[in-house]
mmCIF file of C-alpha atoms in Angstrom:
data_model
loop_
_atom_site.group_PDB
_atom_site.id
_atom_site.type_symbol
_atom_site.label_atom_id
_atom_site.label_comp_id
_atom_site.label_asym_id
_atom_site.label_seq_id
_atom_site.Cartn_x
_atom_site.Cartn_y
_atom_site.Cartn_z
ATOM 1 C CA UNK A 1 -11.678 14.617 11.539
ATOM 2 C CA UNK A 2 -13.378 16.644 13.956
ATOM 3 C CA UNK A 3 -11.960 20.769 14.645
ATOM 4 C CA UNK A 4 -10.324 20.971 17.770
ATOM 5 C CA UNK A 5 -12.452 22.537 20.465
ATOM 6 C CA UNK A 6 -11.035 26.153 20.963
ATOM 7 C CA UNK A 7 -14.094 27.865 18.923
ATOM 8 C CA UNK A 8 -14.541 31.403 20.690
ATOM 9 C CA UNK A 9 -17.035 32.535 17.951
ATOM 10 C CA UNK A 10 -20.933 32.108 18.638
ATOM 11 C CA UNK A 11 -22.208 29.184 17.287
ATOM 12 C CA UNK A 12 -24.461 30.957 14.531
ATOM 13 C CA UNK A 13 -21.449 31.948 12.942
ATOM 14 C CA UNK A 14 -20.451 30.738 9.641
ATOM 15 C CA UNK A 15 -17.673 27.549 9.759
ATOM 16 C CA UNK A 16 -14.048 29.301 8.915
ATOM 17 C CA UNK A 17 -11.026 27.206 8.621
ATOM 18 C CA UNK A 18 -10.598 23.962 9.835
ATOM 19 C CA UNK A 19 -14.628 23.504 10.338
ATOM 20 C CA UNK A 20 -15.248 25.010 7.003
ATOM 21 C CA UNK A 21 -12.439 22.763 5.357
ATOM 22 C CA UNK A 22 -13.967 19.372 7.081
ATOM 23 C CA UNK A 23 -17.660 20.428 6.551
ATOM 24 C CA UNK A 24 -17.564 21.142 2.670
ATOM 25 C CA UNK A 25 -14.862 18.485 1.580
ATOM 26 C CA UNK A 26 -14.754 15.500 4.050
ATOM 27 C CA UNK A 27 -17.908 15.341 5.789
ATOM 28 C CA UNK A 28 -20.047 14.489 2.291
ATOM 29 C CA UNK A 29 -17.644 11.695 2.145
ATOM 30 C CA UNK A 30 -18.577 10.439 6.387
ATOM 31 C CA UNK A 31 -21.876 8.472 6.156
ATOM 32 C CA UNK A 32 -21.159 5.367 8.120
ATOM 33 C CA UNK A 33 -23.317 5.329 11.121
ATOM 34 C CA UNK A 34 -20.321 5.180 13.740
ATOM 35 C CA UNK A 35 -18.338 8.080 11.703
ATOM 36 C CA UNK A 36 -21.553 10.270 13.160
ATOM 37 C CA UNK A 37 -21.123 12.783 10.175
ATOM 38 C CA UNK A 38 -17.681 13.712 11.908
ATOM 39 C CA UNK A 39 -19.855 15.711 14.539
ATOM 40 C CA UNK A 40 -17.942 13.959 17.264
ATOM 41 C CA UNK A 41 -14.467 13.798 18.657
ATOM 42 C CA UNK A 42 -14.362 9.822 18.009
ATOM 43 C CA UNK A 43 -15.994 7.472 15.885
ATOM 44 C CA UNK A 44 -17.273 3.826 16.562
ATOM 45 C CA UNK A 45 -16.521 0.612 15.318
ATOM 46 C CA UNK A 46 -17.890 -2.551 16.070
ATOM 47 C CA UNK A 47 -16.018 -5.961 14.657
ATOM 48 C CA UNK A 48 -18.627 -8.461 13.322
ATOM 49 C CA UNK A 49 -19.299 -11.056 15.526
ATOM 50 C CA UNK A 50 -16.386 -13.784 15.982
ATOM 51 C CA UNK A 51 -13.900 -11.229 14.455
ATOM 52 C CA UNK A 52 -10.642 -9.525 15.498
ATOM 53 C CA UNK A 53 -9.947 -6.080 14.438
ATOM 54 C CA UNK A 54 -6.567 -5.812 12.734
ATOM 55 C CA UNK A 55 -5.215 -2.591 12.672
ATOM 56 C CA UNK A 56 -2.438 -0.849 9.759
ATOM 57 C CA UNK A 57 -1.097 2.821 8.985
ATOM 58 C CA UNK A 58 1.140 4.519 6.830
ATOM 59 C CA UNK A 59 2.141 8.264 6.193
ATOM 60 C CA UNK A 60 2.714 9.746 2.744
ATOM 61 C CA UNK A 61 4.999 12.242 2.951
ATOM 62 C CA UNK A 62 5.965 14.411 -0.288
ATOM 63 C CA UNK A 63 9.293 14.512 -1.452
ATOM 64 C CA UNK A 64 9.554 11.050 0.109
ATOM 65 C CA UNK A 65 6.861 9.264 -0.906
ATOM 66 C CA UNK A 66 5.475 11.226 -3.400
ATOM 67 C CA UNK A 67 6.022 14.126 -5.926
ATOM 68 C CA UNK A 68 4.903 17.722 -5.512
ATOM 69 C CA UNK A 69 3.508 17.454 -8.872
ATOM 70 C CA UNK A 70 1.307 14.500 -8.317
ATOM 71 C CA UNK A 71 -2.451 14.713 -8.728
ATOM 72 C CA UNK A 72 -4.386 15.085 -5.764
ATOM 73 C CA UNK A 73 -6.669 12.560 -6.599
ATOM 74 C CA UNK A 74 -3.878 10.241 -7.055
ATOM 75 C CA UNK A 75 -2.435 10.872 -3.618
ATOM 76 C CA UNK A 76 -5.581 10.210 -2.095
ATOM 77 C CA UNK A 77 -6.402 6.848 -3.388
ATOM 78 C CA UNK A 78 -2.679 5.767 -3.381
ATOM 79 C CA UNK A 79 -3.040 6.684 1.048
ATOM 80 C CA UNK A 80 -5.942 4.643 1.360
ATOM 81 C CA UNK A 81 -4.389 1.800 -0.889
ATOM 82 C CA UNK A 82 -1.170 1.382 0.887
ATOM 83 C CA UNK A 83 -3.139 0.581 3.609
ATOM 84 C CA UNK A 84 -6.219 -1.637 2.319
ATOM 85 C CA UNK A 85 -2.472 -3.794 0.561
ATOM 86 C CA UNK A 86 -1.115 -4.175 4.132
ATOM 87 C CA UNK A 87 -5.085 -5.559 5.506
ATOM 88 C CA UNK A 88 -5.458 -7.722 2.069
ATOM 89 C CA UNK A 89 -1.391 -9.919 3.303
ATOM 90 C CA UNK A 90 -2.813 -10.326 6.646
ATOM 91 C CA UNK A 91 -5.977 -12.084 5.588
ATOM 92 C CA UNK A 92 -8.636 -8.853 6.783
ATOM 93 C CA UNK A 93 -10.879 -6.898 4.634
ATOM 94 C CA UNK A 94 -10.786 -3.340 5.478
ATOM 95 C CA UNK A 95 -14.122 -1.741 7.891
ATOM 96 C CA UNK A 96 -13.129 1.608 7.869
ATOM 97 C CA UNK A 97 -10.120 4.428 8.079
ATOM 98 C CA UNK A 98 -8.991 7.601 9.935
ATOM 99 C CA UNK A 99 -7.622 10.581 7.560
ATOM 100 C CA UNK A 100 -4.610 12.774 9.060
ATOM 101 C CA UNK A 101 -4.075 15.663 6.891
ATOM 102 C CA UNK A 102 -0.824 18.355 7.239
ATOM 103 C CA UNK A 103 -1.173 20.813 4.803
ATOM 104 C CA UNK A 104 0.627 23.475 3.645
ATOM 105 C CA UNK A 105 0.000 27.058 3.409
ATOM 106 C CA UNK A 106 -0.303 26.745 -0.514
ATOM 107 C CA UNK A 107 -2.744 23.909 -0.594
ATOM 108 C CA UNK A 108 -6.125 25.483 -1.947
ATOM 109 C CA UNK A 109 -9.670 24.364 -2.652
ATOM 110 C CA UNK A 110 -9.230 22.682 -6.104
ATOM 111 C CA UNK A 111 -6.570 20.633 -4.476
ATOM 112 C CA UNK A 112 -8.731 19.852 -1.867
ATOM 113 C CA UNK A 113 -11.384 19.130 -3.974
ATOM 114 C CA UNK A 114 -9.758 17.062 -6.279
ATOM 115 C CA UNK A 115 -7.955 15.455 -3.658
ATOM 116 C CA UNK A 116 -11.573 14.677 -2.055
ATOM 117 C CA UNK A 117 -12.688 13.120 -5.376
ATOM 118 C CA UNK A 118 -10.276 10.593 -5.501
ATOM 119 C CA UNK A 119 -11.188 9.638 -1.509
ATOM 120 C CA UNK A 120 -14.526 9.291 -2.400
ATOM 121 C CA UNK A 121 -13.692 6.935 -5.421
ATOM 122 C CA UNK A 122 -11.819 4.701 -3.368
ATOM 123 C CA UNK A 123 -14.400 4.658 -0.572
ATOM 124 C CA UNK A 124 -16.828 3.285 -2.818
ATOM 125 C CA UNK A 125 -14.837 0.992 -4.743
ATOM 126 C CA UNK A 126 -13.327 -0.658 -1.794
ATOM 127 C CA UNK A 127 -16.069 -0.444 0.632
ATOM 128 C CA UNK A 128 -14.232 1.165 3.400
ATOM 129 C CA UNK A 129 -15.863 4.057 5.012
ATOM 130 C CA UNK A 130 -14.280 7.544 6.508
ATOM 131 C CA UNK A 131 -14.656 7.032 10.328
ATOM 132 C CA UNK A 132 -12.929 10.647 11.080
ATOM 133 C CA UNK A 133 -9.380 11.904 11.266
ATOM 134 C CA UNK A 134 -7.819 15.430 11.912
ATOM 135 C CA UNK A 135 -6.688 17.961 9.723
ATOM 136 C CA UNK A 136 -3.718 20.574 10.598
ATOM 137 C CA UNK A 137 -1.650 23.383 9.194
ATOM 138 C CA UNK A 138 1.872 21.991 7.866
ATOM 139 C CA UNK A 139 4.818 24.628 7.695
ATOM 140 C CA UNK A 140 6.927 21.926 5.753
ATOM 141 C CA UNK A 141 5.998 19.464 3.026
ATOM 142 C CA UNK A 142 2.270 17.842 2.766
ATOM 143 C CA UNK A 143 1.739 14.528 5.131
ATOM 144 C CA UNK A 144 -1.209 12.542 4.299
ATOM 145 C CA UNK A 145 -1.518 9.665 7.441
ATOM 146 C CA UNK A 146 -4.067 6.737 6.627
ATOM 147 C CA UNK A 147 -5.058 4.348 9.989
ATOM 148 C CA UNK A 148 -6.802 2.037 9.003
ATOM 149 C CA UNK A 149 -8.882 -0.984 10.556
ATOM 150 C CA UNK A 150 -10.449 -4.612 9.185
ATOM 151 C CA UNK A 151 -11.502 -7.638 10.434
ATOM 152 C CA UNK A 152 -10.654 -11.368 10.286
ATOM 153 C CA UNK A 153 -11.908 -14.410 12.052
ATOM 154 C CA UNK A 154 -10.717 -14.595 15.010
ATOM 155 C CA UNK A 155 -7.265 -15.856 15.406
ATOM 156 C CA UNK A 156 -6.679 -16.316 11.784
ATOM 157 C CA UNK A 157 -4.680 -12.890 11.380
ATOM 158 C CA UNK A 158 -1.674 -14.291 8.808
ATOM 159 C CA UNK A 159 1.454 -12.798 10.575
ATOM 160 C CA UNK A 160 4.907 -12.708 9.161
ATOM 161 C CA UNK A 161 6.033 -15.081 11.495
ATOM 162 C CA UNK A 162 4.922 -18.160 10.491
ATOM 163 C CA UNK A 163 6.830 -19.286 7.622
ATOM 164 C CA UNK A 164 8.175 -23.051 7.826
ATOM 165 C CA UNK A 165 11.328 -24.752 6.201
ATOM 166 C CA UNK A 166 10.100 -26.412 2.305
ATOM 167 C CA UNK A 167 7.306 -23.696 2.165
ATOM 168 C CA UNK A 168 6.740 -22.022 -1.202
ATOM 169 C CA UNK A 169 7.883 -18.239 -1.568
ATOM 170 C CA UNK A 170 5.394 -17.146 -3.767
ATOM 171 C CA UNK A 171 4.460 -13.930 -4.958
ATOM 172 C CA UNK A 172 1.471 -12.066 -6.632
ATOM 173 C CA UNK A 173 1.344 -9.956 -9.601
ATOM 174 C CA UNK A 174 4.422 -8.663 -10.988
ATOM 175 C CA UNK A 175 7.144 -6.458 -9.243
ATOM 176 C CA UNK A 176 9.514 -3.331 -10.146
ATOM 177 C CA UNK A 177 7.201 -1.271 -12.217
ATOM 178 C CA UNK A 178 6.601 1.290 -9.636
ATOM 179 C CA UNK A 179 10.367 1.415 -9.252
ATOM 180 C CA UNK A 180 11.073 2.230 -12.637
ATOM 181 C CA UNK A 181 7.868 4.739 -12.988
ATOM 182 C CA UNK A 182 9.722 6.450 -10.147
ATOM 183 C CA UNK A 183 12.378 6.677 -12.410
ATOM 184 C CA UNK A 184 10.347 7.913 -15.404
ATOM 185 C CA UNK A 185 8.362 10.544 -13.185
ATOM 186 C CA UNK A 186 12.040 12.028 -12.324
ATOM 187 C CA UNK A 187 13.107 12.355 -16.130
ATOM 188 C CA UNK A 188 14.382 9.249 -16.591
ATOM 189 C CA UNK A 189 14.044 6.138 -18.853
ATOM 190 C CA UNK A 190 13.465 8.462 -22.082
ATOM 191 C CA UNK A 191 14.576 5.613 -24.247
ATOM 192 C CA UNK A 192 11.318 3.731 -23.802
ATOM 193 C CA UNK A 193 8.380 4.096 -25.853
ATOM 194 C CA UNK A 194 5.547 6.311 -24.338
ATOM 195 C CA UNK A 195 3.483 3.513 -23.693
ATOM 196 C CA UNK A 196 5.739 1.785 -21.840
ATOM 197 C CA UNK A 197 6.449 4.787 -19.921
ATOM 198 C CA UNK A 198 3.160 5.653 -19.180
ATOM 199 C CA UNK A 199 2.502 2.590 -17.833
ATOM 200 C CA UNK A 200 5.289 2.153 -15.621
ATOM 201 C CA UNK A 201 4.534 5.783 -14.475
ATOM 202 C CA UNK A 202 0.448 4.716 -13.621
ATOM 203 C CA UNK A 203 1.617 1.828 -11.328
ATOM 204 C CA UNK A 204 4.032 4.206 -9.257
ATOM 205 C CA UNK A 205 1.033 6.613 -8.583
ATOM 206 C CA UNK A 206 -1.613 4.416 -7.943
ATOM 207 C CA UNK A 207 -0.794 0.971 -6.944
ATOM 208 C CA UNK A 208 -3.397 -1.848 -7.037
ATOM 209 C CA UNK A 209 -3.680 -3.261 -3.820
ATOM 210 C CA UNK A 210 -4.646 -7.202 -3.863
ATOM 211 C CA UNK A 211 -7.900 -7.123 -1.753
ATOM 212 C CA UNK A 212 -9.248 -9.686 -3.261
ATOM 213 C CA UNK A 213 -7.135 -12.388 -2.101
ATOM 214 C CA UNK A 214 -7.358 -11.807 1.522
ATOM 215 C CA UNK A 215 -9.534 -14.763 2.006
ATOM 216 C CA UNK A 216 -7.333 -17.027 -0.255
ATOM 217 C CA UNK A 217 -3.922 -16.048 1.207
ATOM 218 C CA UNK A 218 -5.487 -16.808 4.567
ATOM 219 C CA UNK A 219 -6.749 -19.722 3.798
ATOM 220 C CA UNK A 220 -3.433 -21.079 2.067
ATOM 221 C CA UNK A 221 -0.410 -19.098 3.284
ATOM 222 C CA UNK A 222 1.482 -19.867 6.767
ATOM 223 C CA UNK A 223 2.933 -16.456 6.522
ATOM 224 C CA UNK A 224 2.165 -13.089 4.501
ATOM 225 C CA UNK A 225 3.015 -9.481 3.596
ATOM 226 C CA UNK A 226 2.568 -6.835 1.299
ATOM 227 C CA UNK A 227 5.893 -5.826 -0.722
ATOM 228 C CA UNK A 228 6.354 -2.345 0.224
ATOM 229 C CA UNK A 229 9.647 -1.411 0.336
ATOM 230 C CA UNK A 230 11.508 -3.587 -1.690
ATOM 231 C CA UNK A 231 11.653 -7.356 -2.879
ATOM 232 C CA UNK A 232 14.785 -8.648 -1.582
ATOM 233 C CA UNK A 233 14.546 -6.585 1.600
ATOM 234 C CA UNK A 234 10.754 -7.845 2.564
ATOM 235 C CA UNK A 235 11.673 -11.254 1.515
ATOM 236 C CA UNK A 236 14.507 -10.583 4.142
ATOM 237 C CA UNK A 237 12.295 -9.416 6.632
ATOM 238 C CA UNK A 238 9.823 -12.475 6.616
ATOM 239 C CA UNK A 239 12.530 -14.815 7.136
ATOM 240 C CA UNK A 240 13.820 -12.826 10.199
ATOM 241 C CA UNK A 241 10.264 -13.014 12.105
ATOM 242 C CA UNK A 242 10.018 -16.477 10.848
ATOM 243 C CA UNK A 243 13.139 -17.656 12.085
ATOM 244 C CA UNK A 244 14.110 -19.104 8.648
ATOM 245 C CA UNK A 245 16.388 -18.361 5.621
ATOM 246 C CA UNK A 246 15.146 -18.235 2.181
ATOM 247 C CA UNK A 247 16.730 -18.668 -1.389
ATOM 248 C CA UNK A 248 15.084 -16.927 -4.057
ATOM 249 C CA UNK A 249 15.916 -17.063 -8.197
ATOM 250 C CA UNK A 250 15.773 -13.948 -9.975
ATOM 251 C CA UNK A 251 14.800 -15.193 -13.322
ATOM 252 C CA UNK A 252 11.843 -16.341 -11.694
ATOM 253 C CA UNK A 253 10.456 -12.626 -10.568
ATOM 254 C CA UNK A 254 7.677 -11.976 -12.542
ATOM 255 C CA UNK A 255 7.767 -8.739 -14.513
ATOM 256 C CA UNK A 256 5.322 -7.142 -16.594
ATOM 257 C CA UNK A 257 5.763 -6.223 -20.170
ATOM 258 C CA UNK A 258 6.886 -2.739 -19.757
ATOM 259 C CA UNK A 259 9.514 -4.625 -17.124
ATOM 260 C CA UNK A 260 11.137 -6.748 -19.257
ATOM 261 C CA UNK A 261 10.960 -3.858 -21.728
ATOM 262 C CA UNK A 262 13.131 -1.803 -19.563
ATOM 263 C CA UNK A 263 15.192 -4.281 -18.566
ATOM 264 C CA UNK A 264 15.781 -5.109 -22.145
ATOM 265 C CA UNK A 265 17.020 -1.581 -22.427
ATOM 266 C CA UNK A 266 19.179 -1.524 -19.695
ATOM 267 C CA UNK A 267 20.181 -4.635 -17.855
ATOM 268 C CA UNK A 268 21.689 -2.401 -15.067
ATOM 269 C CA UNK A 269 17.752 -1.894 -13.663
ATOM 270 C CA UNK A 270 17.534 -5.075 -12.464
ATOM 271 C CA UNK A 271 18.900 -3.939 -8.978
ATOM 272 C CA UNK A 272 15.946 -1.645 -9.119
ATOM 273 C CA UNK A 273 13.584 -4.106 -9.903
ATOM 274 C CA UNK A 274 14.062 -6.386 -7.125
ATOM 275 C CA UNK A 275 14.609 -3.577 -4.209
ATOM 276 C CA UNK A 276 12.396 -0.743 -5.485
ATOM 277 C CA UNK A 277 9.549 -0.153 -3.169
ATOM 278 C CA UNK A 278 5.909 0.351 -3.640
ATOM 279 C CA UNK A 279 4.821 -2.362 -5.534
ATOM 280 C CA UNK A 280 2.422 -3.422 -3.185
ATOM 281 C CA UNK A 281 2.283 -7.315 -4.130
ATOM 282 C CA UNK A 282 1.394 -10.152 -1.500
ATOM 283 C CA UNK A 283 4.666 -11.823 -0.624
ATOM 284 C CA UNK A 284 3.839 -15.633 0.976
ATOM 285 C CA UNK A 285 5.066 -18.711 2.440
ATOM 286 C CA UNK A 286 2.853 -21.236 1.154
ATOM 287 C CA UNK A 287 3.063 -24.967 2.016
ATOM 288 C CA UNK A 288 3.672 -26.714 -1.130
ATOM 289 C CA UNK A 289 0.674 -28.211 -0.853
ATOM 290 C CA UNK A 290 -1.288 -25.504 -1.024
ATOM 291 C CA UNK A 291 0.432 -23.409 -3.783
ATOM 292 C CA UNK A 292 -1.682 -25.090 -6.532
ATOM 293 C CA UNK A 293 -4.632 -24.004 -4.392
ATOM 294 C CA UNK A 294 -3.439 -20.382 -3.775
ATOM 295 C CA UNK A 295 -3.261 -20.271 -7.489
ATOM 296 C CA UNK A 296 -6.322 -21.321 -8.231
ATOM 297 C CA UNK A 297 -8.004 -19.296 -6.006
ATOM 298 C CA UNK A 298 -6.240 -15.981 -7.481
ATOM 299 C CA UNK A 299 -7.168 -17.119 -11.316
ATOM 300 C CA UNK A 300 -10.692 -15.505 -11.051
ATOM 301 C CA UNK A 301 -9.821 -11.979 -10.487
ATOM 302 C CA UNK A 302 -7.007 -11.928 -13.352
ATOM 303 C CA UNK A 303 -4.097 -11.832 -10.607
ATOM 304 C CA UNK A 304 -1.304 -14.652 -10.918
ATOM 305 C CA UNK A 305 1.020 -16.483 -8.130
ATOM 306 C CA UNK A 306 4.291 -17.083 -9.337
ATOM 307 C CA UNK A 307 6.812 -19.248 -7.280
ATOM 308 C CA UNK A 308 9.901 -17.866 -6.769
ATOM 309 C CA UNK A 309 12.296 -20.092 -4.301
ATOM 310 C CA UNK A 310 11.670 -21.901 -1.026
ATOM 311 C CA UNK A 311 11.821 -21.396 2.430
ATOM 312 C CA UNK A 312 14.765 -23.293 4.302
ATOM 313 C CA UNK A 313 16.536 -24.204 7.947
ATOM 314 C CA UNK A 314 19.501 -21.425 9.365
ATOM 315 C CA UNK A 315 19.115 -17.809 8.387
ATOM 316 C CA UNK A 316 20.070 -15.281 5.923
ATOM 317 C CA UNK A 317 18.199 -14.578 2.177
ATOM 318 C CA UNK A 318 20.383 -15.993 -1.265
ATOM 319 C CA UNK A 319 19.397 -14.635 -4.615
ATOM 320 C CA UNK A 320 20.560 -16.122 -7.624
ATOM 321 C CA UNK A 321 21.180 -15.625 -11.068
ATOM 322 C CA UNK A 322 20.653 -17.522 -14.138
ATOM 323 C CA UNK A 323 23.706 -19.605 -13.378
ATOM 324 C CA UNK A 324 23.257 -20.282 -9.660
ATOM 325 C CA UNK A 325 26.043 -17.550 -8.325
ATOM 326 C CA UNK A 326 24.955 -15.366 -5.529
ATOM 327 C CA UNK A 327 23.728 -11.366 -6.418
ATOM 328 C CA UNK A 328 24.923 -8.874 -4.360
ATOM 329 C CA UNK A 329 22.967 -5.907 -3.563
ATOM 330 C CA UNK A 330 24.420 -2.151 -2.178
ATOM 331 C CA UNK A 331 20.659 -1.939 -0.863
ATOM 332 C CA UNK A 332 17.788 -4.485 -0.016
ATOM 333 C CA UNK A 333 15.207 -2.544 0.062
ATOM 334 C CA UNK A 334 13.927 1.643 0.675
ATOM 335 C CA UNK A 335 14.619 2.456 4.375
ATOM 336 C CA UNK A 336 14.047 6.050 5.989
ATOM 337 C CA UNK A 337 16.937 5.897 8.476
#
């Protein structure tokens, strides 16, 4: 997160701008020894011994994948966990991260500072230090880009492609509350009690990203991802690079309380539920003899595994309702384009 060279001041001067921004805001946050206090024009990383790097990134962009309106502090944490969700579903525990920032004209110093905050709580709760990054005037909306790097033994990166006829589809956590706190952040949803609201509204800002099963899905799962942009869609997805089809039961997709609440409400959400993005669970095929393991080993930190369908020959995804017929959905999952 270095200023671009084209300083034509003496160096005595005070910082202005981009130096000023970085020095006061991100470079307090900098102290791994390879991020060299973001002094540099690169950092350095080096992989533990008999490990490959594994690398991930994802842009925030408001109005797209965010709010105006959300906090700072928020936005920050939610960049970095996006990323440390995607490292967690291929096995890798995150080493460090790059910060990309395009800001606009109206983005002042309590943003920054709040926005900086939340970094820094993230950096020390997960372990996973600021390596550098760049920072840039935006004359559209704000774009927050998170690259971020972890390692895994070598060779034991858990692709998408690896899923096998009879394996398990199994699924972490619960899925479509981010969906429908999407939905409540917009106005919606005002039938629900405030609770219920509020809680929907907390997982859509600030996901919880399943770190601590990387070692267990990698140990257990033939194939992994994070759900990002929609249930039935990534499901769909997996089976594509795994050369498989999948059939999936919808009464099986675990919801939380507030889910069911909402669903309750309003059956018509369920299309939501299972395509809504950002829920940031670990979808995996699972060999059926390890999906007693892979629940065990998740039991410890509070998170469950739920089975949801298998894996089978041919191609193509089926989800099904109570009473076996085929769902049909307008949309699998989010998609940009």
């Amino acid at each position: 997160m270095t200023a671009r060279d084209d300083r034509s001041s003496q160096k005595s001067s005070p910082p202005a701008g981009e130096d000023r921004l970085i020095a006061r805001f991100f470079k307090p946050l900098a102290t791994a020894p390879g991020a060299f206090g973001l002094d540099d024009d690169a950092a350095c990383l080096q992989p533990p011994a008999g490990h490959d790097l594994v690398f991930t990134t994802d842009a925030l962009v408001e109005g797209v994948h965010f709010l105006a309106d959300d906090p700072p502090g928020n936005l920050a944490r939610k960049a970095m966990r996006v990323n440390l969700s995607d490292l967690a579903a291929k096995g890798a525990h995150a080493s460090g991260f790059l910060l990309s920032l395009a800001l606009p004209a109206r983005t002042d110093d309590a943003w920054l500072e709040a926005f900086a905050a939340g970094l820094k709580r993230d950096i020390d709760q997960f372990g996973c230090a600021l390596l550098g990054g760049d920072t840039v005037r935006s004359p559209g909306p704000l774009m927050i880009n998170v690259a971020m790097f972890g390692a895994v033994p070598e060779g034991r990166m858990v692709r998408r492609a690896g899923a096998r006829p009879g394996d398990k589809v199994m699924l972490s956590g619960s899925i479509g509350d981010a969906a429908l706190g999407l939905k409540v952040r917009q106005g919606g949803l005002a039938q629900l009690p405030a609770a219920v609201r509020d809680h929907l509204s907390s997982r859509y800002e600030l996901p919880l990203p399943r770190t601590e099963l990387a070692d267990a899905v990698r140990e257990q799962a033939s194939a992994a991802m994070d759900v990002s942009d929609g249930l039935v869609g990534d499901v769909a997805k997996l089976c594509r690079a795994s050369g498989v089809s999948a059939q999936i039961a919808a009464a099986k997709v675990p919801l939380s309380d507030a889910a069911r609440s909402a669903l309750g409400a309003d059956p018509a959400l369920r299309d939501a539920i299972l395509t809504g993005g950002d829920d940031y669970e670990i979808l995996c095929a699972v060999p059926a003899a390890n999906a007693g393991r892979l629940t065990a080993a998740a039991h410890p930190f509070g998170i469950s595994f739920t089975e949801i369908g298998t894996f089978g020959t041919g191609e193509g995804l089926r989800v099904l309702d109570g009473a076996g017929k085929d769902l049909i959905f307008t949309r699998g999952s989010f998609s940009h384009f």
